């Protein structure tokens, strides 16, 4: 399920959406922002600006991998405390790990995104075996709460406007969509609550 909103306040909208989805545990298994940060990724002499295949840096919750069908191959995933504490960590897709570290173990190493140092705590297992030049594994997931830090460093603010909600099953999807539409209408459209964030869509 994809949810979109237009207008400012994406971080506040997402926190409310996250808390609401926790109450829908019979229907929903995960929720995350799906926005990305544009900026240079660097490790030592390796710089994404000189790469044919630039990694995409995603702002994610602790459920980003679940919502995007990634599993941990080495180390650990983003966790709730990383999100809560704005911890400067990241998890690499297998292709991104290969591009920056070749065959060396990246765990515990430090890369920079927009000049901000991030410790590599995990590597996702390969999921794209297509052999295409633009691999689905060429990703880097960072806590979405680092958005302001990365935006200030890159001098280009990214307001979170796209979210992914993963339903438990096909049957659960329709019910979840209906509930999310009602919830977001109340949240985003209710100017009297002081939480009017523009427009929304759920599909």
Short mmCIF file of C-alpha atoms in Angstrom, two decimals:
data_model
loop_
_atom_site.label_atom_id
_atom_site.label_comp_id
_atom_site.label_asym_id
_atom_site.label_seq_id
_atom_site.Cartn_x
_atom_site.Cartn_y
_atom_site.Cartn_z
CA UNK A 1 0.00 0.00 0.00
CA UNK A 2 1.40 3.42 -0.90
CA UNK A 3 0.39 6.60 0.91
CA UNK A 4 1.28 10.09 -0.28
CA UNK A 5 0.86 13.54 1.21
CA UNK A 6 1.46 17.01 -0.20
CA UNK A 7 2.50 19.91 1.99
CA UNK A 8 4.93 20.31 4.88
CA UNK A 9 5.18 18.23 8.03
CA UNK A 10 6.05 14.82 6.59
CA UNK A 11 7.97 13.76 9.70
CA UNK A 12 5.00 14.51 11.96
CA UNK A 13 2.60 12.76 9.60
CA UNK A 14 4.80 9.69 9.49
CA UNK A 15 5.17 9.41 13.27
CA UNK A 16 1.38 9.51 13.61
CA UNK A 17 1.02 6.99 10.79
CA UNK A 18 3.62 4.70 12.41
CA UNK A 19 1.81 4.78 15.76
CA UNK A 20 -1.53 4.12 14.07
CA UNK A 21 -0.19 1.15 12.11
CA UNK A 22 1.01 -0.43 15.37
CA UNK A 23 -2.66 -0.65 16.32
CA UNK A 24 -3.46 -2.45 13.05
CA UNK A 25 -1.25 -5.46 13.83
CA UNK A 26 -3.90 -7.86 12.51
CA UNK A 27 -3.71 -6.16 9.10
CA UNK A 28 -0.32 -4.44 8.83
CA UNK A 29 3.20 -5.80 9.30
CA UNK A 30 5.27 -2.71 8.54
CA UNK A 31 5.35 0.97 7.59
CA UNK A 32 8.17 3.23 6.43
CA UNK A 33 8.92 6.42 4.55
CA UNK A 34 10.12 5.76 1.00
CA UNK A 35 11.85 9.07 0.33
CA UNK A 36 15.46 9.30 -0.78
CA UNK A 37 18.29 11.76 -0.15
CA UNK A 38 20.32 13.17 -3.00
CA UNK A 39 23.94 13.57 -2.01
CA UNK A 40 27.47 12.26 -2.38
CA UNK A 41 28.37 8.95 -0.77
CA UNK A 42 32.04 8.43 -0.02
CA UNK A 43 34.36 5.86 1.51
CA UNK A 44 38.06 6.60 1.33
CA UNK A 45 38.91 7.42 -2.27
CA UNK A 46 35.63 5.94 -3.57
CA UNK A 47 33.05 8.56 -4.38
CA UNK A 48 29.55 8.05 -5.77
CA UNK A 49 29.98 11.07 -8.05
CA UNK A 50 32.48 9.09 -10.14
CA UNK A 51 30.41 5.88 -10.24
CA UNK A 52 28.30 4.75 -13.18
CA UNK A 53 25.87 3.24 -10.68
CA UNK A 54 25.10 5.72 -7.92
CA UNK A 55 23.57 4.15 -4.81
CA UNK A 56 20.17 5.43 -3.72
CA UNK A 57 20.09 6.58 -0.10
CA UNK A 58 16.68 5.90 1.46
CA UNK A 59 15.19 7.44 4.58
CA UNK A 60 13.70 4.47 6.40
CA UNK A 61 12.07 3.34 9.61
CA UNK A 62 13.06 0.21 11.49
CA UNK A 63 10.60 -1.57 9.15
CA UNK A 64 12.10 -0.32 5.87
CA UNK A 65 13.61 -3.68 4.93
CA UNK A 66 10.38 -5.54 5.73
CA UNK A 67 8.34 -3.18 3.57
CA UNK A 68 10.83 -3.46 0.69
CA UNK A 69 11.52 -7.21 0.92
CA UNK A 70 15.13 -7.05 2.07
CA UNK A 71 16.68 -9.43 4.59
CA UNK A 72 19.88 -9.02 6.58
CA UNK A 73 22.91 -10.92 5.28
CA UNK A 74 25.53 -9.54 7.69
CA UNK A 75 25.34 -7.53 10.89
CA UNK A 76 22.01 -6.03 11.91
CA UNK A 77 19.17 -3.99 10.51
CA UNK A 78 18.03 -0.50 11.47
CA UNK A 79 16.29 -0.69 14.83
CA UNK A 80 13.77 1.39 16.73
CA UNK A 81 16.44 2.96 18.95
CA UNK A 82 18.38 4.09 15.85
CA UNK A 83 15.28 5.96 14.75
CA UNK A 84 14.47 7.36 18.19
CA UNK A 85 18.02 8.53 18.90
CA UNK A 86 18.89 9.80 15.39
CA UNK A 87 21.79 7.36 15.41
CA UNK A 88 24.26 7.95 12.57
CA UNK A 89 24.22 4.42 11.14
CA UNK A 90 23.34 2.81 7.82
CA UNK A 91 22.68 -0.57 6.22
CA UNK A 92 24.05 -1.26 2.75
CA UNK A 93 22.48 -3.23 -0.04
CA UNK A 94 24.78 -5.97 -1.37
CA UNK A 95 25.61 -4.01 -4.54
CA UNK A 96 26.43 -0.83 -2.62
CA UNK A 97 28.67 -2.86 -0.30
CA UNK A 98 30.48 -4.32 -3.33
CA UNK A 99 30.96 -0.92 -4.97
CA UNK A 100 32.50 0.70 -1.91
CA UNK A 101 34.22 -2.21 -0.16
CA UNK A 102 34.88 -4.82 -2.86
CA UNK A 103 35.26 -8.07 -0.92
CA UNK A 104 36.22 -6.49 2.43
CA UNK A 105 33.86 -6.65 5.40
CA UNK A 106 32.15 -3.23 5.70
CA UNK A 107 30.72 -3.79 9.20
CA UNK A 108 31.94 -1.18 11.62
CA UNK A 109 33.42 0.94 8.85
CA UNK A 110 32.39 4.57 8.31
CA UNK A 111 31.04 6.06 5.11
CA UNK A 112 29.86 9.62 4.60
CA UNK A 113 26.56 10.70 3.04
CA UNK A 114 26.44 14.42 2.20
CA UNK A 115 29.57 14.67 4.33
CA UNK A 116 27.80 13.20 7.39
CA UNK A 117 29.65 10.17 8.88
CA UNK A 118 27.56 7.00 9.17
CA UNK A 119 28.69 3.69 10.64
CA UNK A 120 27.83 0.59 8.62
CA UNK A 121 25.97 -1.79 10.94
CA UNK A 122 24.61 -4.24 8.39
CA UNK A 123 24.49 -5.49 4.81
CA UNK A 124 21.33 -6.79 3.17
CA UNK A 125 21.39 -10.13 1.41
CA UNK A 126 21.33 -9.94 -2.40
CA UNK A 127 17.83 -10.02 -3.84
CA UNK A 128 18.40 -8.81 -7.42
CA UNK A 129 19.87 -11.57 -9.58
CA UNK A 130 18.85 -10.02 -12.90
CA UNK A 131 22.35 -8.86 -13.82
CA UNK A 132 20.99 -5.45 -14.84
CA UNK A 133 23.32 -2.46 -14.61
CA UNK A 134 20.96 -0.71 -12.23
CA UNK A 135 20.66 -3.18 -9.38
CA UNK A 136 17.87 -3.12 -6.78
CA UNK A 137 20.64 -3.94 -4.29
CA UNK A 138 22.44 -0.63 -4.88
CA UNK A 139 20.79 0.99 -1.87
CA UNK A 140 21.72 2.48 1.47
CA UNK A 141 19.10 2.68 4.26
CA UNK A 142 19.47 5.34 6.95
CA UNK A 143 17.18 6.35 9.85
CA UNK A 144 14.57 8.78 8.57
CA UNK A 145 15.16 10.94 11.64
CA UNK A 146 18.53 11.92 10.13
CA UNK A 147 16.64 13.81 7.42
CA UNK A 148 17.25 17.23 8.94
CA UNK A 149 20.94 16.50 9.53
CA UNK A 150 21.44 15.29 5.96
CA UNK A 151 19.34 18.10 4.52
CA UNK A 152 21.39 20.75 6.30
CA UNK A 153 24.61 19.10 5.13
CA UNK A 154 23.46 18.84 1.52
CA UNK A 155 21.66 22.21 1.58
CA UNK A 156 18.63 20.58 -0.07
CA UNK A 157 15.71 19.74 2.21
CA UNK A 158 13.79 16.53 1.53
CA UNK A 159 10.27 16.59 2.95
CA UNK A 160 8.98 13.07 3.41
CA UNK A 161 5.90 12.76 1.24
CA UNK A 162 5.76 9.07 0.30
CA UNK A 163 5.13 6.18 2.67
CA UNK A 164 4.84 2.42 2.22
CA UNK A 165 2.54 0.29 4.36
CA UNK A 166 2.88 -3.48 4.03
CA UNK A 167 -0.29 -5.44 4.63
CA UNK A 168 -0.28 -8.96 6.06
CA UNK A 169 -2.09 -10.44 3.08
CA UNK A 170 -4.02 -9.62 -0.06
CA UNK A 171 -7.27 -9.91 1.90
CA UNK A 172 -5.99 -7.49 4.54
CA UNK A 173 -5.02 -4.87 1.96
CA UNK A 174 -8.51 -3.58 1.13
CA UNK A 175 -9.49 -3.19 4.77
CA UNK A 176 -6.19 -1.51 5.61
CA UNK A 177 -6.54 0.95 2.70
CA UNK A 178 -10.01 1.98 3.92
CA UNK A 179 -8.80 2.49 7.49
CA UNK A 180 -5.73 4.43 6.37
CA UNK A 181 -7.83 6.72 4.18
CA UNK A 182 -10.09 7.57 7.12
CA UNK A 183 -7.10 8.06 9.43
CA UNK A 184 -5.18 10.33 7.04
CA UNK A 185 -8.28 12.34 6.21
CA UNK A 186 -8.71 13.07 9.90
CA UNK A 187 -5.02 13.77 10.44
CA UNK A 188 -4.12 15.80 7.37
CA UNK A 189 -7.44 17.52 6.75
CA UNK A 190 -8.23 18.57 10.30
CA UNK A 191 -7.00 22.16 10.49
CA UNK A 192 -8.76 22.64 13.86
CA UNK A 193 -6.34 20.19 15.47
CA UNK A 194 -3.36 22.24 14.27
CA UNK A 195 -2.29 19.30 12.12
CA UNK A 196 -3.25 20.33 8.62
CA UNK A 197 -0.56 19.02 6.28
CA UNK A 198 -2.04 19.49 2.82
CA UNK A 199 -3.48 16.68 0.71
CA UNK A 200 -3.14 12.91 0.84
CA UNK A 201 -3.70 9.81 -1.24
CA UNK A 202 -3.76 6.08 -0.47
CA UNK A 203 -3.55 3.41 -3.17
#
